[in-house]
Short mmCIF file of C-alpha atoms and ligand atoms in Angstrom, two decimals:
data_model
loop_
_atom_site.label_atom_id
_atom_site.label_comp_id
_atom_site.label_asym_id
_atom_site.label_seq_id
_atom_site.Cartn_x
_atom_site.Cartn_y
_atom_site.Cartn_z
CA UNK A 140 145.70 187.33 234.14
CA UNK A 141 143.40 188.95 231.49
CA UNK A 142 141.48 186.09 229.33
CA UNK A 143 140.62 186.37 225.72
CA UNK A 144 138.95 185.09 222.42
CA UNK A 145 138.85 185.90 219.34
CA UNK A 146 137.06 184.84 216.25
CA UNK A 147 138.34 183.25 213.24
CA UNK A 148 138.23 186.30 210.86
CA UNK A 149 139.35 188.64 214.07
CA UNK A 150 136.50 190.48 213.70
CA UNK A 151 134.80 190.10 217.65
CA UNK A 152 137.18 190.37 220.56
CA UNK A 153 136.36 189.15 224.03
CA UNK A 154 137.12 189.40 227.04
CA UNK A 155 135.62 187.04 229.73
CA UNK A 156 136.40 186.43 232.95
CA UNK A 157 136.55 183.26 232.84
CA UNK A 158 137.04 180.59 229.79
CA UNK A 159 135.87 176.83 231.02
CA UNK A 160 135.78 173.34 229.48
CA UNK A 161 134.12 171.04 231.96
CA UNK A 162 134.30 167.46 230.86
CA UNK A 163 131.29 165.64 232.58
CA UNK A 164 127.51 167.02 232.66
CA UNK A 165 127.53 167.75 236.77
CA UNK A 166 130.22 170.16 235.67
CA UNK A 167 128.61 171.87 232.69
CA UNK A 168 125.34 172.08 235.09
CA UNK A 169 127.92 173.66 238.08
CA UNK A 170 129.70 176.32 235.65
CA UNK A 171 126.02 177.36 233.87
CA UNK A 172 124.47 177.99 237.23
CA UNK A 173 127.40 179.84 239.05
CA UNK A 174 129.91 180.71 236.81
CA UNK A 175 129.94 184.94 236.01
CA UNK A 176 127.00 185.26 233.35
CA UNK A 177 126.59 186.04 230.31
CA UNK A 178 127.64 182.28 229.81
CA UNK A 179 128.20 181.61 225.97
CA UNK A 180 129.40 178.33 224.39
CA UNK A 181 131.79 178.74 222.02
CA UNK A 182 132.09 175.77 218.76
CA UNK A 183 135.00 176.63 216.58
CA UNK A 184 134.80 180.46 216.86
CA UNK A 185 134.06 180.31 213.11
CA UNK A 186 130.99 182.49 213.19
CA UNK A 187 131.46 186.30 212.12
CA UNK A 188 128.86 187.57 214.69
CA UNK A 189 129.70 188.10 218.17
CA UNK A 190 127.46 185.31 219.38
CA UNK A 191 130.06 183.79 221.40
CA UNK A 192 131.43 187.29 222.65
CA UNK A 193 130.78 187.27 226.21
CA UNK A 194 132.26 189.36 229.37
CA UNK A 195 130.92 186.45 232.05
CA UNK A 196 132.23 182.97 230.68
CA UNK A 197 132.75 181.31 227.40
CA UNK A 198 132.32 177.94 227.55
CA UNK A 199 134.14 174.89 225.76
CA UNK A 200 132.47 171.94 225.10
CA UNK A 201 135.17 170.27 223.12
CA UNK A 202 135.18 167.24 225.95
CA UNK A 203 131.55 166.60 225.04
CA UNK A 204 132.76 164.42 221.53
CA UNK A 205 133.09 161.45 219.92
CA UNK A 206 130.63 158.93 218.63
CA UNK A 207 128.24 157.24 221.07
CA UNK A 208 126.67 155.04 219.05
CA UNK A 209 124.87 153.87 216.20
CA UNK A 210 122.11 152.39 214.35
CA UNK A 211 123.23 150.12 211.50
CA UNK A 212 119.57 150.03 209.60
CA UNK A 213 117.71 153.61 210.78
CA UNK A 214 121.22 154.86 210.15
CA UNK A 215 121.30 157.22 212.44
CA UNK A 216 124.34 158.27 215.03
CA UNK A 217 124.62 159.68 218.33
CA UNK A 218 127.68 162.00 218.54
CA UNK A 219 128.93 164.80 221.35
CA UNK A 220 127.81 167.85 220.04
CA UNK A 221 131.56 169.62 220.55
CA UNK A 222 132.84 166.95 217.83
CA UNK A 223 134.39 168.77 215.27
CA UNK A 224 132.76 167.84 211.26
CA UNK A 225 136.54 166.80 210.44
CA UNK A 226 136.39 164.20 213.04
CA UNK A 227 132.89 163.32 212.45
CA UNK A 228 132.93 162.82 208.94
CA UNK A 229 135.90 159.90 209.48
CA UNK A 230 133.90 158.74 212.87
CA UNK A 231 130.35 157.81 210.48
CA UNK A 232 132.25 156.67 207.62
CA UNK A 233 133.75 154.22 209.67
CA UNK A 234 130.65 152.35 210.50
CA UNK A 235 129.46 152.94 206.67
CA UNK A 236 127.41 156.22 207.39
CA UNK A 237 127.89 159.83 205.86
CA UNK A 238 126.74 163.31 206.13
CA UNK A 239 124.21 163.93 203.30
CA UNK A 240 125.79 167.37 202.82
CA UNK A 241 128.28 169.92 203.74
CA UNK A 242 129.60 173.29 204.18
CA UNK A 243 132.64 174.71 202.85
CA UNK A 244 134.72 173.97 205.69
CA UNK A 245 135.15 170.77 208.18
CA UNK A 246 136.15 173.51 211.17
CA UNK A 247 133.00 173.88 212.95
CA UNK A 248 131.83 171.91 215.96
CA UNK A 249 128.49 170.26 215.27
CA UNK A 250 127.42 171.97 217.87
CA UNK A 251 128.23 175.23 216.32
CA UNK A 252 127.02 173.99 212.83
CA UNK A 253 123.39 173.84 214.39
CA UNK A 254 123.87 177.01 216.00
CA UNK A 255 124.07 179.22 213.07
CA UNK A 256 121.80 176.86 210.41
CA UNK A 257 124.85 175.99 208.28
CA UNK A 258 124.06 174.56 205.11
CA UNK A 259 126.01 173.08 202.06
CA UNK A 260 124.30 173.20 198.92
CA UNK A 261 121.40 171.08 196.59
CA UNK A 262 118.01 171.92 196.18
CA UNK A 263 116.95 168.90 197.59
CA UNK A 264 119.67 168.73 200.04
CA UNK A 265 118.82 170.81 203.79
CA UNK A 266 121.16 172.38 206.26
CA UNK A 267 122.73 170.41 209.08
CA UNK A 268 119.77 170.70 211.87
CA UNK A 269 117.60 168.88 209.39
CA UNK A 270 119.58 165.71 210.30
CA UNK A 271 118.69 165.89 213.69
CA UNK A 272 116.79 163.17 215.68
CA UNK A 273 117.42 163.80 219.07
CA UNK A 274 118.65 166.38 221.57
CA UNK A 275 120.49 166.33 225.25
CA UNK A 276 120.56 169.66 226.64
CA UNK A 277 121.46 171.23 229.85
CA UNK A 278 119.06 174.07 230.43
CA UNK A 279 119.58 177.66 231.99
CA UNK A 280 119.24 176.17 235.25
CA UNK A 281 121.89 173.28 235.10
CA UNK A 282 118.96 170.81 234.76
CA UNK A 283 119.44 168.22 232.16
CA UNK A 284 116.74 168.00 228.91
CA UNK A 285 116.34 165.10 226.55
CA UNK A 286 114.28 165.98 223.10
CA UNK A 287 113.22 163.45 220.91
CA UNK A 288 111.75 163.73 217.88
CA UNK A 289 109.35 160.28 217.98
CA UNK A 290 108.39 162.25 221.10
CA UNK A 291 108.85 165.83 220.70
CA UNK A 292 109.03 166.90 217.08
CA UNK A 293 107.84 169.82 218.31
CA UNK A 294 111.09 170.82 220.77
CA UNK A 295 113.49 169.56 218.20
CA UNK A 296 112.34 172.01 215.64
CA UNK A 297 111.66 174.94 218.28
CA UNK A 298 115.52 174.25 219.61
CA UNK A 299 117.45 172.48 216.77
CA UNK A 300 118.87 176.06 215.53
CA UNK A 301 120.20 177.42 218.68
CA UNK A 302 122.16 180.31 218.20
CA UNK A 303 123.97 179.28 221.69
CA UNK A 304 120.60 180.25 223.38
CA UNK A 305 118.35 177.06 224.23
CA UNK A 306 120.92 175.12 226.66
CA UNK A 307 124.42 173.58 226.23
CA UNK A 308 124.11 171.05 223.73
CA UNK A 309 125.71 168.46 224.77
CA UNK A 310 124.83 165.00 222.68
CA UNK A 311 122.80 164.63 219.36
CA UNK A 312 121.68 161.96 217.33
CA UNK A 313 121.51 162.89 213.86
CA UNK A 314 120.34 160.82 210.77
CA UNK A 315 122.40 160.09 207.68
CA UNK A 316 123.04 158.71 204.15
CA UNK A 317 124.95 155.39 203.76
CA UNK A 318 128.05 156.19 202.91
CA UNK A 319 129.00 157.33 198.88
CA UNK A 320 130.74 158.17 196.51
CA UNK A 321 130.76 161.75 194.43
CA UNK A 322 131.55 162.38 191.52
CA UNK A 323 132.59 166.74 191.42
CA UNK A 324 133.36 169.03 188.64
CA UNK A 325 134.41 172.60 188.27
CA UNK A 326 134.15 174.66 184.87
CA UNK A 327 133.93 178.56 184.24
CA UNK A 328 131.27 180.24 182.23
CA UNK A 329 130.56 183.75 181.50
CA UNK A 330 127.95 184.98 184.67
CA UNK A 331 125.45 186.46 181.75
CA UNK A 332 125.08 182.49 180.72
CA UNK A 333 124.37 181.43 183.86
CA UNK A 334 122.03 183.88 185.37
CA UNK A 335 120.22 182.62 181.94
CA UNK A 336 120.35 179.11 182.75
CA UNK A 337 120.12 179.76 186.79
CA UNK A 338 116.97 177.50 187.82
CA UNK A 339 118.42 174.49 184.85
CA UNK A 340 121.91 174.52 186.67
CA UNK A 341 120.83 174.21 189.86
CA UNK A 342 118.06 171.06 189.04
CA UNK A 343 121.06 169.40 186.60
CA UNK A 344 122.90 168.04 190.06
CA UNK A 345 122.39 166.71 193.56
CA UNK A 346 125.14 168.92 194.85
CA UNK A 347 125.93 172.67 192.54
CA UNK A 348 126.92 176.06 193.38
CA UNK A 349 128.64 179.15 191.55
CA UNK A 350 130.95 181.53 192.46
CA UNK A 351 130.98 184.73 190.88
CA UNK A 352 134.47 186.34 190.48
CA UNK A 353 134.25 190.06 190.62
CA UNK A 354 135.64 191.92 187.76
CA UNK A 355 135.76 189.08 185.36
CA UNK A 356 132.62 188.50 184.07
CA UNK A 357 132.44 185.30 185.04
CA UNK A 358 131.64 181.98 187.54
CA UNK A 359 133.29 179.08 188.73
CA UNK A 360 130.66 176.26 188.56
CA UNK A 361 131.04 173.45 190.79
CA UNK A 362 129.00 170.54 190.94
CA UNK A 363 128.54 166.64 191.95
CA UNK A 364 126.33 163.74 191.89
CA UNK A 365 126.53 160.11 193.42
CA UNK A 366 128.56 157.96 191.32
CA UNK A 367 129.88 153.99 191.70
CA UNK A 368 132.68 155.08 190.06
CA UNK A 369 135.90 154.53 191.36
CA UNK A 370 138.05 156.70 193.25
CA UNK A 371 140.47 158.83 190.74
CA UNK A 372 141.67 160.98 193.61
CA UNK A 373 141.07 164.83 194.11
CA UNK A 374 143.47 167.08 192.26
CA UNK A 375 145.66 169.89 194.79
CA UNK A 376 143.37 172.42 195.72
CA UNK A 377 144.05 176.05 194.08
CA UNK A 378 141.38 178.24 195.67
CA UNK A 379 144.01 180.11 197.98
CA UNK A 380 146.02 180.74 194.95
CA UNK A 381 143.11 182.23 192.69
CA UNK A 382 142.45 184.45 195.93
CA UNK A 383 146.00 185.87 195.83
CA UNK A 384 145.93 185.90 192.06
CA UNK A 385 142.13 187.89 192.28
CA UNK A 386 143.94 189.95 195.27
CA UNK A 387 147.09 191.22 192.88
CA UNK A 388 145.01 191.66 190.17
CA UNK A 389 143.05 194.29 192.30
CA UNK A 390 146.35 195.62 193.64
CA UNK A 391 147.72 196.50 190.31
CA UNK A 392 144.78 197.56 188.17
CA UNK A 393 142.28 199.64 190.27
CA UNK A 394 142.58 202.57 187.56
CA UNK A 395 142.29 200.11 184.45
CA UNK A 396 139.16 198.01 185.12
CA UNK A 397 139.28 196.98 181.52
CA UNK A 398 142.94 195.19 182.39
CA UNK A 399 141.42 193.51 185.47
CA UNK A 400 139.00 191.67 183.98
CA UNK A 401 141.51 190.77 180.93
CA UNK A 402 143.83 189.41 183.67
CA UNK A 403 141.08 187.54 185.60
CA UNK A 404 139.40 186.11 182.39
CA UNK A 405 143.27 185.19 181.39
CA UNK A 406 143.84 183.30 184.59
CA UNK A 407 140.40 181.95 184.61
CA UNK A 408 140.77 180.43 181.14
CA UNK A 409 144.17 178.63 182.26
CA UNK A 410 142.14 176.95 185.16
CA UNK A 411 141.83 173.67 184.19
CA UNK A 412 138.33 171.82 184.40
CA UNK A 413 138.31 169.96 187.53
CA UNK A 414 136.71 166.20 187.20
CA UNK A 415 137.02 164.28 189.58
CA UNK A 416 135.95 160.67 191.77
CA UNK A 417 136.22 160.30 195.84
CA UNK A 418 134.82 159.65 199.04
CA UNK A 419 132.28 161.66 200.20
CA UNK A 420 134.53 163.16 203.01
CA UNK A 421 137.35 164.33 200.47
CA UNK A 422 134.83 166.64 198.40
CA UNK A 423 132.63 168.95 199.90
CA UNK A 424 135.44 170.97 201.85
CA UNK A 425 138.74 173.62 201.43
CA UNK A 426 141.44 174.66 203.24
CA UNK A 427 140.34 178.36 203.92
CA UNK A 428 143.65 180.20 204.70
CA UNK A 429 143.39 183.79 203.63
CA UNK A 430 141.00 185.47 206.33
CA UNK A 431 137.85 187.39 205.54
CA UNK A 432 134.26 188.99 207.03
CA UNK A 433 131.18 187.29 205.40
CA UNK A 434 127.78 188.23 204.64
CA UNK A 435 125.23 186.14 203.64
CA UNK A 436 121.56 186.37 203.22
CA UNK A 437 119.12 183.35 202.23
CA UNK A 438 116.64 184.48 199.73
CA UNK A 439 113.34 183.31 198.27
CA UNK A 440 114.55 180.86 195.14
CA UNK A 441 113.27 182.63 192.96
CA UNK A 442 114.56 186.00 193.40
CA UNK A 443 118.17 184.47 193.64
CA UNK A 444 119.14 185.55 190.32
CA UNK A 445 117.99 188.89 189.47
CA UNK A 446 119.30 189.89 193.70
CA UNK A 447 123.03 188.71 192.80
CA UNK A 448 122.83 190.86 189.29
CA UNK A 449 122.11 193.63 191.40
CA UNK A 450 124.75 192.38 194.11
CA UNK A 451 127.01 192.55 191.46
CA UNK A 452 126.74 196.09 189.17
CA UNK A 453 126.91 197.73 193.16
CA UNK A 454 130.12 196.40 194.05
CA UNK A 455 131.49 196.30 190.16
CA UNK A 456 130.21 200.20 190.41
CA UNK A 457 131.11 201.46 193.87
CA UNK A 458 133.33 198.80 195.47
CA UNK A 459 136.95 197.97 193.30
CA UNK A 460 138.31 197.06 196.72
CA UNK A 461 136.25 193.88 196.52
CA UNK A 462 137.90 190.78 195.09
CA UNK A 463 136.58 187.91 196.71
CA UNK A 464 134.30 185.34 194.67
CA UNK A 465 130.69 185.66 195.73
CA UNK A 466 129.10 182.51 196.63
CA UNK A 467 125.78 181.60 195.24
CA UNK A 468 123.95 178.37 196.73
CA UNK A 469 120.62 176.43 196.60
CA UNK A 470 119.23 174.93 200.26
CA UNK A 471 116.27 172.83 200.39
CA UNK A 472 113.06 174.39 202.48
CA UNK A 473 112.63 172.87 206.34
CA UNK A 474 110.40 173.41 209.13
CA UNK A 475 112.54 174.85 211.92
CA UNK A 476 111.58 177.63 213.05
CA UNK A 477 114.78 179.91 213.30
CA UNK A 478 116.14 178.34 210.20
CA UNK A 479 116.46 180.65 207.76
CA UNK A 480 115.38 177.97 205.07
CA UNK A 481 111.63 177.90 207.21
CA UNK A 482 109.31 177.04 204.57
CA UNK A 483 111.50 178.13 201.28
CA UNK A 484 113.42 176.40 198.88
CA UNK A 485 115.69 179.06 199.40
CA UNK A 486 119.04 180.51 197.02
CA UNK A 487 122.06 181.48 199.25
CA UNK A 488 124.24 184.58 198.30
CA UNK A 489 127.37 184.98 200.37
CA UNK A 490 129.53 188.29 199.92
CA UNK A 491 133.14 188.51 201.30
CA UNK A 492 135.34 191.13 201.89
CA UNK A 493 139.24 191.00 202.87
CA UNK A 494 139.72 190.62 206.92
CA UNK A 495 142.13 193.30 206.19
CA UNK A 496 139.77 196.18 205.42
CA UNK A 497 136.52 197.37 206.85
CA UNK A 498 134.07 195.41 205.20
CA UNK A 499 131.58 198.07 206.32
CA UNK A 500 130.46 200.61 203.61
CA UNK A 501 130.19 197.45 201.18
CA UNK A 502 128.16 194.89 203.31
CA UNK A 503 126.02 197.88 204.55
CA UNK A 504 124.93 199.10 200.67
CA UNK A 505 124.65 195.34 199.91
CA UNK A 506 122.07 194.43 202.80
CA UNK A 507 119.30 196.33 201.74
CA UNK A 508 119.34 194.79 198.02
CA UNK A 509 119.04 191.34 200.49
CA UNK A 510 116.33 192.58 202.32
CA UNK A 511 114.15 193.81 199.65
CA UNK A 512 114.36 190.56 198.38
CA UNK A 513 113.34 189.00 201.25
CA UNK A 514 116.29 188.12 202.42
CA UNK A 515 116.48 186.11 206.12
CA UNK A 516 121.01 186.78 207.58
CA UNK A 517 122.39 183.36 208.27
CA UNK A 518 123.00 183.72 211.73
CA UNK A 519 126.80 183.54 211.79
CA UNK A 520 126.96 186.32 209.21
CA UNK A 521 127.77 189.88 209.73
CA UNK A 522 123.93 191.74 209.47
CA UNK A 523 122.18 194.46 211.15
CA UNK A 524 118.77 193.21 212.15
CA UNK A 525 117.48 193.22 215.88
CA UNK A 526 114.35 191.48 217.08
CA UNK A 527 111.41 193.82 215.05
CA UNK A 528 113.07 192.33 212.27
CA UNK A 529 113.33 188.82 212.81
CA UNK A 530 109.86 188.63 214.42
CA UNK A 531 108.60 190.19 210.88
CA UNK A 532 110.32 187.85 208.56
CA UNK A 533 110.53 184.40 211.10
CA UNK A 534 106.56 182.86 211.22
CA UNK A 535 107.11 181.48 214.39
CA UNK A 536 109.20 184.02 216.17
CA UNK A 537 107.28 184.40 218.84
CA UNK A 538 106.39 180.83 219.76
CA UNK A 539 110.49 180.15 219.71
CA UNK A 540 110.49 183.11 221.97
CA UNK A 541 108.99 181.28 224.37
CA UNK A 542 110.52 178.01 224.46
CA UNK A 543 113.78 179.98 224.98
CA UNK A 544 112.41 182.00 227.97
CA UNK A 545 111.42 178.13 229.16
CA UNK A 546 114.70 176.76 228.92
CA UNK A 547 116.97 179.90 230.08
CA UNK A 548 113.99 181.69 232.42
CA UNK A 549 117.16 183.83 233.99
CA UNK A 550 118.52 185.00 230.97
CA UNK A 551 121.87 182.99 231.66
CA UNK A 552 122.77 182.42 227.94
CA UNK A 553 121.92 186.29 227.31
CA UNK A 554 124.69 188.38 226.23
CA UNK A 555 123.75 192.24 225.42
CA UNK A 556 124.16 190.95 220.95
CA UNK A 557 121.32 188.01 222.32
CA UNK A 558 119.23 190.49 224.26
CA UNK A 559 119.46 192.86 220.71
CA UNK A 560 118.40 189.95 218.72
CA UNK A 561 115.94 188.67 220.77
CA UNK A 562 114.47 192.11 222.00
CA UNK A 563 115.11 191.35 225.85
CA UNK A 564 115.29 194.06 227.74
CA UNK A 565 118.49 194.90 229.73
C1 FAD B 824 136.01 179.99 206.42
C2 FAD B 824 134.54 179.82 206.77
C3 FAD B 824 133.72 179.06 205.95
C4 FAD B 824 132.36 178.90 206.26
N1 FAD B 824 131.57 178.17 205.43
C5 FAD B 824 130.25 178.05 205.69
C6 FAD B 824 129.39 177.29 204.85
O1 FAD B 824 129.81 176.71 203.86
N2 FAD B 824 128.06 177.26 205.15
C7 FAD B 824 127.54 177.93 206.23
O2 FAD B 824 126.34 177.88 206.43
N3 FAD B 824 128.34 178.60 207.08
C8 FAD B 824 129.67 178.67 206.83
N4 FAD B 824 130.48 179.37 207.70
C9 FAD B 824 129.89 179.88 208.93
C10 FAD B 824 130.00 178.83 210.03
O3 FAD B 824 129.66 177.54 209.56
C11 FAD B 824 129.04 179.15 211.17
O4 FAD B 824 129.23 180.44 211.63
C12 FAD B 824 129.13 178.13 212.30
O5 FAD B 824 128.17 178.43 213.26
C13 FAD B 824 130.50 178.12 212.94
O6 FAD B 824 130.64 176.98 213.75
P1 FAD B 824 131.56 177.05 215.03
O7 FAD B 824 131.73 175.66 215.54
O8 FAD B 824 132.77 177.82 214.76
O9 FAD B 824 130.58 177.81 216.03
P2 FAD B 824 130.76 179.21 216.77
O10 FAD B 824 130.89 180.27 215.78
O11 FAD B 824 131.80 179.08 217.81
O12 FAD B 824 129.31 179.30 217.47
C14 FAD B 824 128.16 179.45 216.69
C15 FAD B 824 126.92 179.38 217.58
O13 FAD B 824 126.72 178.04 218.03
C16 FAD B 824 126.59 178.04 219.45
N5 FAD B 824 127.08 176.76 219.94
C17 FAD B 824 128.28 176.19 219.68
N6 FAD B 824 128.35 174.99 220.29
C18 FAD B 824 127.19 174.81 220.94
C19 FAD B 824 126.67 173.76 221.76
N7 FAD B 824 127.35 172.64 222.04
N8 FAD B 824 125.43 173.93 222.29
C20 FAD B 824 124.69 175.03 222.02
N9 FAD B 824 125.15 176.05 221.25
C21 FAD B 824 126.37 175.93 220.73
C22 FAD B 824 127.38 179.24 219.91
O14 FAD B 824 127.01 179.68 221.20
C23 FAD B 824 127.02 180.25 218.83
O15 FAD B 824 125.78 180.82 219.12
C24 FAD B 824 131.83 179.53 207.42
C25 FAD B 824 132.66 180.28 208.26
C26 FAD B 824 134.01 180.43 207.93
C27 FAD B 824 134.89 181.26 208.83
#
């Protein structure tokens, strides 16, 4: 029987030979040593790059969850790393700890989330690695590796973004925030306000990002901040029906941009203001039904805004097949060294384009505006760099390099997309 996988957007097909979940360590070690290489460990499947793709094995590390254990007063945890951040999130707030931040989704394995850098947004809020504390890895060779970083700062920045490619994660610890409370808002304004006001939005709040909806001239702010508020419980999310309302709109007006953006700005203005009080585990994240492809590049703060008006006149100019909001974040700097956010308070601009449709001839004119920017790809984003081009914009390319030929000497983890990205010969 043929085996295959598929990401979430459908966007990378696989076909391995063999798909395998071992549940205990001596098993992971067996299946990484023998099983038919490239082996790649799969989280959720929620990236949009083929790092998972593999024609060996993909590996599920699902059995490797749960909580372990926990420190009351360094408030810190030690999870599985294939624990998904729906189940973590109730799993720390049931012994009074919480995620400082979070993505748009709760989908991804944590395990996944460290793979591809995946950040939330705040200026003074960083991406998932930057939680972590410790690492248990099994290496290229089936051998076992514990990082810590009272011990081994070094390791746990050189590994803590993995892309899949420095051993099978397998437990972290990871340090949080005592549980909280936020309190979230969402408002419209027209886009020429906010790229104005850009740099005063994003210090006003712990927690704010925009989207900018295509054709209407304007952005959905969303924000929050720590409250002691009570709970006033969150009101029924809407995104999915703005995206089929942005969708028809696109449908029935692609001759008459004038009536597209009346109909948007109409629908936007009956949105009501969202305000809101709950738990930190009911805010950050959506239901994401409609599927899409992603790109998203991490720029230098400051050129955030004067990138997305560019962003924006080429796909309001040459692409009326795009309707999807375009995502603008802040992420704190860190010192990992394939995290995109090395050394940069960095702004976050996410374009999307319907699963439906080639997202190609957009994401492709769109990249270059990223790059001239200075733009580093989040990982799990559609993007066309190889090795020359991480090694020019990543300080300490080379030096991760190494680690990784340290921890996988016989290329186990190393698909033909790794070997591009990582400039390993076939
Ligand atoms: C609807 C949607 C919303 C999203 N929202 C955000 C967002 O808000 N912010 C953001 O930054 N990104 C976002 N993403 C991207 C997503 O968070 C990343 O692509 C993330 O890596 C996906 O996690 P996953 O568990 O699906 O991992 P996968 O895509 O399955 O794998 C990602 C990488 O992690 C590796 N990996 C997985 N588990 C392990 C392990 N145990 N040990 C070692 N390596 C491992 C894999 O080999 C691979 O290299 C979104 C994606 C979608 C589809």
């Amino acid at each position: 029987m043929s085996l295959s996988w598929s990401n979430w957007s459908g966007s990378v097909q696989s076909s391995p030979k063999a798909i395998e979940a071992p549940s205990t360590i001596e098993a992971l070690s067996a299946v990484i040593r023998s099983a038919p290489g490239p082996v790649r460990i799969a989280g959720s499947g929620h990236s949009f790059t083929p790092l998972v793709e593999s024609a060996g094995t993909i590996l599920d590390l699902s059995a490797f969850s749960g909580l372990h254990g926990h420190d009351t007063e360094a408030l810190t945890a030690t999870v599985g790393a294939g624990t998904k951040l729906a189940d973590l999130t109730h799993l720390l707030q049931s012994v009074g700890q919480a995620l400082p931040n979070m993505g748009d989704i709760d989908k991804q394995a944590l395990g996944g989330a460290l793979g591809t850098a995946t950040h939330g947004t705040g200026p003074e809020l960083g991406a998932y690695h930057t939680q972590l504390r410790a690492i248990t890895l099994v290496d290229g060779r089936g051998e076992v590796r514990r990082y810590s970083d009272d011990t081994d700062s070094e390791m746990i920045r050189a590994t803590g973004v993995t892309l899949g490619a420095f051993g099978a994660l397998t437990e972290v610890t990871i340090s949080n925030a005592p549980s909280y409370r936020l309190h979230k808002r969402r408002w419209s304004m027209p886009i020429g306000d906010m790229l104005a006001d850009f740099d005063a939005f994003y210090a006003a709040y712990r927690s704010a990002e925009f989207y900018f909806i295509p054709f209407s001239g304007h952005a959905l702010c969303l924000a929050s901040d720590t409250t002691d508020a009570p709970v006033s419980t969150r009101p029924p999310e809407v995104d999915e029906d703005g995206i089929a309302t942005l969708r028809m709109a696109r449908n029935f007006t692609s001759r008459l941009p004038w009536l597209r953006r009346k109909l948007i700005g109409n629908a936007l203005r009956k949105l009501p203001d969202e305000d809101y009080v709950e738990d930190w585990l009911k805010v950050y994240t959506s239901e994401r039904e409609t599927r899409f492809n992603e790109m998203e590049y991490h720029l230098p703060y400051e050129e955030g805004a004067k990138a997305l008006a560019e962003i924006i006149a080429l796909a309001e100019r040459h692409f009326p097949e795009v309707y999807f909001p375009m995502e603008v974040r802040s992420v704190k700097a860190d010192d990992f060294w394939l995290s995109p956010f090395y050394q940069r308070k960095t702004c976050s601009i996410a374009i999307h384009h319907d699963a439906k449709q080639s997202p190609k001839a957009f994401f492709a004119a769109a990249e270059p505006i990223f790059r001239k920017y200075g733009g580093r790809p989040h990982w799990g984003k559609m993007h066309s760099l190889t090795a020359t081009d991480f090694a020019a914009i990543y300080p300490r390319w080379k030096d991760a390099m190494d680690i990784r030929r340290d921890i996988d000497p016989d290329g186990r983890f190393i698909s033909p997309y790794l070997a591009r990205i990582f400039g390993i010969e076939a």
